[in-house]
Coordinates of C-alpha atoms in Angstrom, one line a residue:
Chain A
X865 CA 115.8 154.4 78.6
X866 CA 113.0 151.8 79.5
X867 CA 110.0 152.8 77.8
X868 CA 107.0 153.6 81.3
X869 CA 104.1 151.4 81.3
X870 CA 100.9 152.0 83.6
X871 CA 98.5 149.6 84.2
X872 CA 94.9 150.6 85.9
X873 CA 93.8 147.4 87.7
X874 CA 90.3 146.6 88.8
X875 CA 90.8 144.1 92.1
X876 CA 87.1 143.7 91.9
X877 CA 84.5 144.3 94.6
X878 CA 87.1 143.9 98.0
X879 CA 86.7 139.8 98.4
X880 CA 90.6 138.6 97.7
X881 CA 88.7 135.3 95.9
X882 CA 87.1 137.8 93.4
X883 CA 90.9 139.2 92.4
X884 CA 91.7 138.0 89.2
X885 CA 94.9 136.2 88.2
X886 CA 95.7 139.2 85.1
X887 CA 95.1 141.9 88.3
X888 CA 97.4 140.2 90.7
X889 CA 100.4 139.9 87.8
X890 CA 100.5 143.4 87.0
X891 CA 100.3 144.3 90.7
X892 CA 103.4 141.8 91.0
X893 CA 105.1 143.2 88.0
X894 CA 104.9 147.2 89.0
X895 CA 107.3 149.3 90.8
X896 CA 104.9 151.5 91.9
X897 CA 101.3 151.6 93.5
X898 CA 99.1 154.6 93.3
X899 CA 95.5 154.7 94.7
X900 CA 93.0 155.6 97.0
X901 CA 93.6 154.7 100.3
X902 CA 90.1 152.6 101.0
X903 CA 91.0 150.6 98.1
X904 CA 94.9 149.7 98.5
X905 CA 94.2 149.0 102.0
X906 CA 92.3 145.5 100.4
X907 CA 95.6 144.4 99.0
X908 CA 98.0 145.7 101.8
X909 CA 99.6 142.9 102.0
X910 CA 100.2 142.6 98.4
X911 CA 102.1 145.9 97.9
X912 CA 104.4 145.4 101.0
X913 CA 107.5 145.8 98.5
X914 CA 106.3 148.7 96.4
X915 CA 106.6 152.1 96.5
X916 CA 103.0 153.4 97.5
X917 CA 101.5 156.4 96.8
X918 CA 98.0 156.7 98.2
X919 CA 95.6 160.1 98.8
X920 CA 92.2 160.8 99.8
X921 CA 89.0 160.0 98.1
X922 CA 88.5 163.6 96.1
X923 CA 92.2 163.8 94.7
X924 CA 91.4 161.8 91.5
X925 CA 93.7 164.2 88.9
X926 CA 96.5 164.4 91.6
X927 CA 96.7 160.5 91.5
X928 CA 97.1 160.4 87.7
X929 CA 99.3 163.0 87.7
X930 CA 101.9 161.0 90.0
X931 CA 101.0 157.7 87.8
X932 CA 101.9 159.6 84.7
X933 CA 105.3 161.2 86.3
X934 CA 106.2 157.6 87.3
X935 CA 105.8 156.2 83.6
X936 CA 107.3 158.8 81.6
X937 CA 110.3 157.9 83.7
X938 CA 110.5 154.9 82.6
X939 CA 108.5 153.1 85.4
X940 CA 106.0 150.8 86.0
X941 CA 103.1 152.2 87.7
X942 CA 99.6 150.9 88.3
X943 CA 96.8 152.6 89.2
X944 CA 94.1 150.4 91.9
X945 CA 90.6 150.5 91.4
X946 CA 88.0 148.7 93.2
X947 CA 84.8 146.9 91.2
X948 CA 86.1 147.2 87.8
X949 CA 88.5 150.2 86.4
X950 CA 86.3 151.2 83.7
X951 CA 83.4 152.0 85.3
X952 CA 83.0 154.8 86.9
X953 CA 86.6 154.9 88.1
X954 CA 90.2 155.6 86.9
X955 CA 90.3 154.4 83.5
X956 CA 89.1 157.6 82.1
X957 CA 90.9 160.8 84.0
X958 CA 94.0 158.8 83.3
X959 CA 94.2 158.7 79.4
X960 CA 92.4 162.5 80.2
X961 CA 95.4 163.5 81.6
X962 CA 98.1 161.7 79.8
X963 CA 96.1 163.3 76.8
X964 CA 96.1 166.9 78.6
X965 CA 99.5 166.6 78.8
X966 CA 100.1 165.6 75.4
X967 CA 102.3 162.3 76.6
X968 CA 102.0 160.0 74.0
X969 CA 100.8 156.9 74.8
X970 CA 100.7 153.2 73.4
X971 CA 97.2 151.1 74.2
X972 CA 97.5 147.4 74.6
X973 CA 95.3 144.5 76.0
X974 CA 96.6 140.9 76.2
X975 CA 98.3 140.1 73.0
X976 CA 100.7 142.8 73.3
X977 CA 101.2 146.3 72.0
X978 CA 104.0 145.6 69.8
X979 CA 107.2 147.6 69.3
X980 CA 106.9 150.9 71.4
X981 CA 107.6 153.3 69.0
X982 CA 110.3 156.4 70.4
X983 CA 109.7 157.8 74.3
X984 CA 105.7 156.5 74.3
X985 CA 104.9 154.9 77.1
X986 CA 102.2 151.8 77.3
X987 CA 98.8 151.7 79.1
X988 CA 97.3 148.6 80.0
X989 CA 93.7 148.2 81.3
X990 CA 92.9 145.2 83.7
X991 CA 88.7 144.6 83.5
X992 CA 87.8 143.7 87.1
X993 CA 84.6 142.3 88.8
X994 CA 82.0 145.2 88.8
X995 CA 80.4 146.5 91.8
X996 CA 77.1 145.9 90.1
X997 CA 77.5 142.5 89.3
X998 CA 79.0 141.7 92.8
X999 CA 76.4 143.3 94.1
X1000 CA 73.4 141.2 91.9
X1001 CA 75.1 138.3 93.3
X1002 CA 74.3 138.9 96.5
X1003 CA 70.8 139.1 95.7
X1004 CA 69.7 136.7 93.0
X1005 CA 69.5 137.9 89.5
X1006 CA 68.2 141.0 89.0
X1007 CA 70.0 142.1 85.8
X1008 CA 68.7 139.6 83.9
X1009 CA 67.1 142.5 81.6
X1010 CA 67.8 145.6 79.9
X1011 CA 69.2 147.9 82.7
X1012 CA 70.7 151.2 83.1
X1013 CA 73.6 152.1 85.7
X1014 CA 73.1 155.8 87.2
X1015 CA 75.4 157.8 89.4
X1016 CA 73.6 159.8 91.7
X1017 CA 76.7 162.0 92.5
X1018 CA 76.5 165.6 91.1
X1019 CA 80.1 166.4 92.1
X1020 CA 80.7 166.3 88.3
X1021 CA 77.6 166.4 86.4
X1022 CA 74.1 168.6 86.9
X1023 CA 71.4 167.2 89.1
X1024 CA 69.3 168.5 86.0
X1025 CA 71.2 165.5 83.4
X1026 CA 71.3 163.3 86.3
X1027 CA 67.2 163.8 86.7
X1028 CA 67.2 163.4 82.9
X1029 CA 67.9 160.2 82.7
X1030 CA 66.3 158.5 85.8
X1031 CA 63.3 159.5 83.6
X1032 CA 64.2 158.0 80.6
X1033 CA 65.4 154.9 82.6
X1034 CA 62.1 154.7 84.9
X1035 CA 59.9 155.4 81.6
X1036 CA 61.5 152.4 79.3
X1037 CA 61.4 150.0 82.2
X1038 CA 65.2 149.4 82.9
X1039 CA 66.5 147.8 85.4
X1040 CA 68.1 150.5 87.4
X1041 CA 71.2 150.9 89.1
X1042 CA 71.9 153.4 91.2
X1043 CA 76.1 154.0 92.0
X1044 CA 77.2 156.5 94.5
X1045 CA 73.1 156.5 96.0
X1046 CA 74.4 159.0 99.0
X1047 CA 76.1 161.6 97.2
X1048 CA 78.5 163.8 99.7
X1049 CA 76.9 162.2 102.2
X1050 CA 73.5 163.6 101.9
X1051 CA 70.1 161.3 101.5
X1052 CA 68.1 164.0 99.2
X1053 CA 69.8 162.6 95.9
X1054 CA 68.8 158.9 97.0
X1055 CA 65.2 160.4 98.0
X1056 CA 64.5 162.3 94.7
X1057 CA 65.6 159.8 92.6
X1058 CA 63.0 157.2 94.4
X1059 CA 60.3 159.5 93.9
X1060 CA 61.1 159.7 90.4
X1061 CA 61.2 156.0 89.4
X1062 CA 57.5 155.6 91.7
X1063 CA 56.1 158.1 88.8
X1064 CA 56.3 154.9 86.3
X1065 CA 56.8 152.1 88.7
X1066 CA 54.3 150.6 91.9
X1067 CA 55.7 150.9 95.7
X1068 CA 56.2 147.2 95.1
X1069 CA 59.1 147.2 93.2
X1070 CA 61.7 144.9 94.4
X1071 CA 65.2 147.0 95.4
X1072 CA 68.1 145.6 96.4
X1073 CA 70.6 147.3 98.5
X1074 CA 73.7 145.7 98.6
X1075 CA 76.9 147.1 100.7
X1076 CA 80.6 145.6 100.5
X1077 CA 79.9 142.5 98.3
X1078 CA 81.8 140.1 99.2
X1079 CA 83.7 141.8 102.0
X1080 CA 83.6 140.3 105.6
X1081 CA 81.1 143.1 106.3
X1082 CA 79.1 142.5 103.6
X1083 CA 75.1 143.6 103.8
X1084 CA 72.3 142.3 102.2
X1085 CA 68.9 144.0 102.6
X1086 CA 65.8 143.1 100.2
X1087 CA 63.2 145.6 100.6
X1088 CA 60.9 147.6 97.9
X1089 CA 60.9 151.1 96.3
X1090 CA 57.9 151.9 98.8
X1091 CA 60.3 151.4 101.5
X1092 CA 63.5 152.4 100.9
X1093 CA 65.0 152.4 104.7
X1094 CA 67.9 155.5 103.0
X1095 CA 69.3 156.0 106.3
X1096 CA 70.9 152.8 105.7
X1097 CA 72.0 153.2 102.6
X1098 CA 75.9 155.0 102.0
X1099 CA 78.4 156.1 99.6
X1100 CA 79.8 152.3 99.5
X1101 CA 76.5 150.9 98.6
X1102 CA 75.2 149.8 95.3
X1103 CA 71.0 150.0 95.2
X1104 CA 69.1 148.1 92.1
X1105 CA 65.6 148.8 91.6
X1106 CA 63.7 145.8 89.4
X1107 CA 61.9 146.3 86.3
X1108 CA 58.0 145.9 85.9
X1109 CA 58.1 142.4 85.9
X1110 CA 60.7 142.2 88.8
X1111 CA 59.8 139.7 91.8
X1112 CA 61.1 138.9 94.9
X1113 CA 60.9 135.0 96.1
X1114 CA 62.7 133.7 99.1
X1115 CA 65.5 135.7 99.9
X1116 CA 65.9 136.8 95.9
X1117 CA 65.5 139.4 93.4
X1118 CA 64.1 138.0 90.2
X1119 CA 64.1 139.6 86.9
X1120 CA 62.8 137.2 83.8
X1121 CA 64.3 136.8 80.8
X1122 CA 61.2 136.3 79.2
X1123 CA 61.2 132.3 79.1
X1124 CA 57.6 131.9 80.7
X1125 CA 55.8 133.6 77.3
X1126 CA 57.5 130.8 75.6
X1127 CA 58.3 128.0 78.2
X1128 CA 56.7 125.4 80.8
X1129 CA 59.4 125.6 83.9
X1130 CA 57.6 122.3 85.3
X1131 CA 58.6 120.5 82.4
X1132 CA 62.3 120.6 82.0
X1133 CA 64.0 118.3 83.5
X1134 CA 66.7 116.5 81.6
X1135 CA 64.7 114.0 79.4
X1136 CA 62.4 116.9 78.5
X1137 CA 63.0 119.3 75.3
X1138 CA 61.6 122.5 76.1
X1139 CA 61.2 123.4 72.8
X1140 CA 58.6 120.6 72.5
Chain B
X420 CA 71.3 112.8 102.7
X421 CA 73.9 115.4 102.5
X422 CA 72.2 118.5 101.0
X423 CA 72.9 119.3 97.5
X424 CA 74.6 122.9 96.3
X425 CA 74.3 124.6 93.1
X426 CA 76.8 127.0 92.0
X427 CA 76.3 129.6 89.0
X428 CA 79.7 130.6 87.9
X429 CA 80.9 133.4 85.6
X430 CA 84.0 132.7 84.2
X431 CA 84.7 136.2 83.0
X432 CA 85.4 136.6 79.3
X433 CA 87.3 134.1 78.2
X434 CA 91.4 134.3 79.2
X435 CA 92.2 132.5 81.5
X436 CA 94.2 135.0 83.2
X437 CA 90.5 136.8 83.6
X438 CA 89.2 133.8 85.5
X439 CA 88.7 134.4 89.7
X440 CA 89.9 132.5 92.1
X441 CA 86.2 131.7 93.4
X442 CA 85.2 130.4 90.1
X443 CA 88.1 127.9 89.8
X444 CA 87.3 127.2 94.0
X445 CA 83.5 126.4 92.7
X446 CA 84.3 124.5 89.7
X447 CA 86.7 122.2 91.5
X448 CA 84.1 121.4 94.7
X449 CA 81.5 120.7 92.1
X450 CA 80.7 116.9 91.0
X451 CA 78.6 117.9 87.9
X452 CA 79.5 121.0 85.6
X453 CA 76.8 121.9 83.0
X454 CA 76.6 124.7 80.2
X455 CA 76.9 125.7 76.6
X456 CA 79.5 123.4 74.8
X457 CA 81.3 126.9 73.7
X458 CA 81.7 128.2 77.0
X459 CA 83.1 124.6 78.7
X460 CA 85.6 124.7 75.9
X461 CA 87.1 127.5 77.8
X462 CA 87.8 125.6 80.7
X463 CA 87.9 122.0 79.5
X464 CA 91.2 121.2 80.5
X465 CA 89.9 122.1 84.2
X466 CA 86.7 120.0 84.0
X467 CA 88.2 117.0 82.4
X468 CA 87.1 114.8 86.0
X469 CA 83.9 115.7 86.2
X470 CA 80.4 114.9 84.8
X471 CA 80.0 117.4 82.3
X472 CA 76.8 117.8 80.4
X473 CA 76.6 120.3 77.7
X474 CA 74.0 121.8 74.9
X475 CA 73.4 124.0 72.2
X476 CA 72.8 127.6 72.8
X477 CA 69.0 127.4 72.9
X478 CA 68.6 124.6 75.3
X479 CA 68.8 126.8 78.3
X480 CA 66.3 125.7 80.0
X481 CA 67.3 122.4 79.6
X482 CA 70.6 123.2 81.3
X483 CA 68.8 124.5 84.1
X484 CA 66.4 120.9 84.9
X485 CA 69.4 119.1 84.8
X486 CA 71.1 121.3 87.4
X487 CA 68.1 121.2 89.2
X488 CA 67.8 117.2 89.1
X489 CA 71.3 116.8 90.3
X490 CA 71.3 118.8 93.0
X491 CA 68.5 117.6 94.8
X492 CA 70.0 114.3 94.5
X493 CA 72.6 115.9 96.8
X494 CA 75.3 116.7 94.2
X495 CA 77.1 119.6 93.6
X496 CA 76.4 121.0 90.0
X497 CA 77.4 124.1 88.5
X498 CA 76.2 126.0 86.0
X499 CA 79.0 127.6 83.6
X500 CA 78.5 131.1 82.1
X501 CA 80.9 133.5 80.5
X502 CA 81.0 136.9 81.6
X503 CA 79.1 136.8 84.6
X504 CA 76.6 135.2 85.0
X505 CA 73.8 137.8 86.6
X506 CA 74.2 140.0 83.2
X507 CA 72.0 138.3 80.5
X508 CA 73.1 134.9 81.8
X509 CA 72.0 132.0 83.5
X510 CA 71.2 132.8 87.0
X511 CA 67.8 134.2 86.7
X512 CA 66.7 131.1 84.4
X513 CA 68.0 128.4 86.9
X514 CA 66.4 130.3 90.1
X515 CA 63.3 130.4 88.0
X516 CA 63.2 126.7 86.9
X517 CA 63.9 126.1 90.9
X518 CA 60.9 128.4 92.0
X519 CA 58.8 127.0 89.2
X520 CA 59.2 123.2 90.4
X521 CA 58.5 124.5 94.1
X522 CA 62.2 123.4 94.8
X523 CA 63.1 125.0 98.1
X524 CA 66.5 126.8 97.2
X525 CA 69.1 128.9 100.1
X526 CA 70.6 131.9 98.8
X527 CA 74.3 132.6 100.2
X528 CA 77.0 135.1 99.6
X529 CA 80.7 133.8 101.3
X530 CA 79.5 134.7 104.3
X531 CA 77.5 130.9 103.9
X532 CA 74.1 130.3 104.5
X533 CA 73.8 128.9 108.0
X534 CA 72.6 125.7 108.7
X535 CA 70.1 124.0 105.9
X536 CA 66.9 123.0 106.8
X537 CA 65.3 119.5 105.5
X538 CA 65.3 119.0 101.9
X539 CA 66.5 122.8 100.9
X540 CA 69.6 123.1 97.8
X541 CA 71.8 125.9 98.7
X542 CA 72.2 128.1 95.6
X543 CA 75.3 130.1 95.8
X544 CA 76.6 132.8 92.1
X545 CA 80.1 133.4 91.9
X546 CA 80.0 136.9 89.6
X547 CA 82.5 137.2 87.3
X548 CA 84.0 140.2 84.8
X549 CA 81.5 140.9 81.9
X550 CA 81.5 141.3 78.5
X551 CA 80.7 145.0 79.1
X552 CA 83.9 145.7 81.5
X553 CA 86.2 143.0 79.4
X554 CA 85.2 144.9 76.0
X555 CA 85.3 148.6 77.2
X556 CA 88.9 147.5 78.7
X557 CA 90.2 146.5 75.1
X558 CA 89.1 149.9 73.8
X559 CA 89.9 152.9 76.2
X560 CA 87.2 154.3 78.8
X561 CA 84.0 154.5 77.5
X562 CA 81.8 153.7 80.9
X563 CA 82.8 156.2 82.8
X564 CA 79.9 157.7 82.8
X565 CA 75.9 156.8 83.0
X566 CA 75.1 154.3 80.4
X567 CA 72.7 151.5 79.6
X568 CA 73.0 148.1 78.5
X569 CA 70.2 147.0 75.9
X570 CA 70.2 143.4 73.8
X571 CA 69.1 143.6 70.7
X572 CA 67.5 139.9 70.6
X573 CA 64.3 139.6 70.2
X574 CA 64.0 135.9 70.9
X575 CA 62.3 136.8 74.3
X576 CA 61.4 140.2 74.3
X577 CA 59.3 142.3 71.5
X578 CA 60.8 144.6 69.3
X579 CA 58.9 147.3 70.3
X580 CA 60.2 147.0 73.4
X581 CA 63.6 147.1 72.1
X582 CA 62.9 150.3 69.7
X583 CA 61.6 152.4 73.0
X584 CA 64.7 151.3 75.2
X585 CA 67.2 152.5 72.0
X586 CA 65.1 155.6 72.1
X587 CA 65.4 156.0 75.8
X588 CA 68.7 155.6 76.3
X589 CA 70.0 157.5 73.2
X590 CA 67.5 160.8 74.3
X591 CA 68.8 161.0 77.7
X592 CA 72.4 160.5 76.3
X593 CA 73.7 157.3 78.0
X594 CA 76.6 155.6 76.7
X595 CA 75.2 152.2 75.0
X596 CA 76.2 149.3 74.9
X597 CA 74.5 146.9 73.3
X598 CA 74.7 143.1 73.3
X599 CA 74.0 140.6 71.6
X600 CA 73.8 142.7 68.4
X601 CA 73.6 140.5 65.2
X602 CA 69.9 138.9 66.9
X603 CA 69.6 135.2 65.5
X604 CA 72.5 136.4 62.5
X605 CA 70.2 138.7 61.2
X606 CA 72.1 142.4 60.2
X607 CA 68.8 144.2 60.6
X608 CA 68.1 144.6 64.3
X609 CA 71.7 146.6 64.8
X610 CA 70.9 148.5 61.8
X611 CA 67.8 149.6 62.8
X612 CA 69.5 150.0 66.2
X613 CA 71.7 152.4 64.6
X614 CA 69.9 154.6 63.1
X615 CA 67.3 155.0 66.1
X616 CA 70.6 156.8 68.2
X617 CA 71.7 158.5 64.5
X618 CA 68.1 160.4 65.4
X619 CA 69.9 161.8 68.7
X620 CA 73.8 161.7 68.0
X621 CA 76.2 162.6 65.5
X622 CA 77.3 160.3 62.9
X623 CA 81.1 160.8 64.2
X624 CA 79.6 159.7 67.6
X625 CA 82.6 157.1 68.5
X626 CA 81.7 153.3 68.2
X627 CA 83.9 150.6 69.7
X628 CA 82.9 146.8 68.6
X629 CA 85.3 144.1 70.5
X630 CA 84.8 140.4 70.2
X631 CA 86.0 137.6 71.7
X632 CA 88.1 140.3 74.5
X633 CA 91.1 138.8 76.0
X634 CA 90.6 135.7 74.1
X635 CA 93.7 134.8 71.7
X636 CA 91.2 135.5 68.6
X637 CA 90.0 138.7 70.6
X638 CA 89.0 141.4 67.5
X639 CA 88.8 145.4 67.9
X640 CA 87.6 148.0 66.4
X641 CA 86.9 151.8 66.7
X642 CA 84.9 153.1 64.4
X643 CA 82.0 155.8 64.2
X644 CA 78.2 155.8 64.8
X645 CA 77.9 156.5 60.6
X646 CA 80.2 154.2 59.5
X647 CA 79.4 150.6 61.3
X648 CA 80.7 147.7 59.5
X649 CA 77.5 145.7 60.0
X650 CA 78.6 143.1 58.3
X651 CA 81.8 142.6 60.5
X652 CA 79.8 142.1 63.5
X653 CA 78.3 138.9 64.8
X654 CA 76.6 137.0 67.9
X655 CA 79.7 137.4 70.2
X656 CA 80.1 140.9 69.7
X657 CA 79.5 143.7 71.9
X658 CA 79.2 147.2 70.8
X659 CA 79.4 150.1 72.7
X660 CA 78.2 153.3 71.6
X661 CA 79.6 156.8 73.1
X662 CA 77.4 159.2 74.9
X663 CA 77.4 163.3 73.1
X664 CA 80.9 164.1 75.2
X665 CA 83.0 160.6 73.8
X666 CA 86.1 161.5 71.7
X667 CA 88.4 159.2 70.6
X668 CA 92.2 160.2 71.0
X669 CA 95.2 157.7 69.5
X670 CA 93.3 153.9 69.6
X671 CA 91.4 154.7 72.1
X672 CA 87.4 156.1 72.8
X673 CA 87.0 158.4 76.2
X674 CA 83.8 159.4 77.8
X675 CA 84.8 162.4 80.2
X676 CA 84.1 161.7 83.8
X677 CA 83.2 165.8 83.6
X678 CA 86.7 166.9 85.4
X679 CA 87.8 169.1 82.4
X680 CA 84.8 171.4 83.4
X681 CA 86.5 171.9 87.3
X682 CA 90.2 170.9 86.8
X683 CA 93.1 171.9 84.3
X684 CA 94.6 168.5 83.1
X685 CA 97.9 170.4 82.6
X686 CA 98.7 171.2 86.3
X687 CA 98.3 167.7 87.8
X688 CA 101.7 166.5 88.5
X689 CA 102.6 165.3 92.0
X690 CA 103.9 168.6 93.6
X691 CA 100.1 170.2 92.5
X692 CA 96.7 170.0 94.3
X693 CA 94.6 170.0 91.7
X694 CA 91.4 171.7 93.7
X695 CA 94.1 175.3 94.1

């Protein structure tokens, strides 16, 4: 029998110019398609011919469970993610699983696994463009420093870890990102989590709130941590709060490297050494 | 005069495969392409009819007044980065040499910035997959849960700084991952990196160190946070240190998502609901 192999794709943040040419080949080369509905509906039109398997937003394990049923027979079956698989998303419950039910499995990036040995089957996993770095995109470059990416949804973890380490992240002066800001639909986690980081940072503090990146509907709004408008802010958005030395100019988030201790930005241009 | 654009383009981490469609779609509108010599080796088959102007890995700001120069000629010039280019990259440096020579600059997503007025440069990024996503790929799932990003050079920013973001970060148990970890080729900073999270983790804390992911040279290995090969790891490494719940299981390193505390992996195939 054909040994199974299951890929778990990241198509990136929803744009089909941001889908990468490794994603779209192991879509191409799988029999069947298992994902949340939001995200296969991005690449409908890509999966015409498979067999599709989609469910609702909270049935994570269920999902891996069919991928893994699909593989150990011999099939090839990809998991879709949106952003990148490895954050945040599929990657992990599905070698949880395959590992809770003691399949054996074969891990393999580009240059091949090698020989399969007996019924293992192989799992691939596609990196994909991140929500947070499609999401800085859209509004200049605010991770250009240390930062720390925080999920605000306590479906899974204790509002007490997840308080923990806004804390730590305010108190060191990361650059924060905030994933799933509206967690179960409710604005308190988004609120609390605002009022922690204005313990260590001013009002001032440039926040970017950045929803379907890249995606026709795509919003942009530039705003501070004094005035978060959370009303407006959802499950699908992405919020980055800037460091202490985060500015805003023009229609931008700014976040220096450092350069200015060292370097004159008048005097660069291409004749000039900087190092001078 | 027609109004000159400047892209900043991450081309993801070095396979082609990895490469987006809207980088290649930016790289081919643009008349100038500028960036570190080792990154336009990746593409240099794709840039061979262009005006390409490359320098050493210092010169960054260098790169960035000769974008600047050409574009307000009315050219098209891009900047290249690998990975993407908001993450430790290049876009924060060229919208800071812009803002710091009072060149008017228009930020745009695809949605496209409207109509330019007078003399402005449109400054569009194209975000690509980062070293984070590409190297956590190559070794299993470790990001699937809250984790911070720290670089351990201390070119721009003080040590200290450094020491109390490790400390942060490993206190409020975030996954690490730390870049650019051998700072200038010295060995120390990642040793002393090391044994600021030893003070908060296990030794047998899992360790993943990839270089060079997806690229035909690509190097990786799983190790443990007492028994780092320093000397194996250079400047294009990336190292990414499990949080206290990480386990490593065949070749590969799994942070829990937090399922196993709600869910029995066992009962998850497709006939089961796995909230019964």
């Amino acid at each position: 029998m054909k040994s199974g192999k299951i890929y778990i794709i990241g198509i990136g943040p929803g744009g089909r110019e941001h889908i990468t040419p490794a994603a779209l080949r192991a879509v191409e080369e799988s029999d069947v398609i298992v994902g949340y509905t939001l995200y296969l509906d991005l690449i409908r039109d890509l999966i015409n011919n498979k067999e599709v398997l989609s469910t609702g937003m909270t049935k994570e394990l269920e999902r891996c469970g069919m991928l893994m049923d699909f593989a150990v027979k011999g099939k090839t079956a990809s998991m879709i993610c949106s952003g990148d698989p490895g954050i945040y998303a599929m990657a992990g419950p599905v070698l949880e699983v395959l590992k809770g039910n003691s399949v054996e499995y074969i891990f393999s990036g580009d240059s091949g696994a090698g020989a399969l040995k007996g019924s293992a089957i192989e799992v691939e996993i596609i990196p994909g463009v991140p929500a947070l770095a499609a999401c800085a995109s859209r509004i200049g470059a605010p991770l250009m420093h240390d930062f720390a990416s925080i999920s605000l949804s306590d479906r899974l973890t204790p509002m007490s870890v997840i308080e923990k380490r806004l804390h730590a992240a305010a108190g060191a002066d990361f650059v924060i990102v905030i994933y799933n800001p509206r967690s179960r639909g409710r604005a308190e986690h988004l609120k609390k989590a605002v009022n922690i980081i204005l313990e260590y940072r001013p009002g001032k503090t440039p926040v970017g709130i950045v929803k379907g990146a890249t995606r026709p509907d795509e919003k942009v709004l530039i705003t501070s941590l004094g005035d978060v408008p959370f009303t407006l802010v959802d499950m699908q958005s992405t919020v980055i709060v800037g460091n202490s030395n985060t500015f805003t100019w023009g229609n931008t988030i700014i976040t220096p490297r450092g350069y200015e201790r060292k370097y004159d930005f008048t005097s660069v241009g291409p004749d000039e050494d900087p190092k001078k």
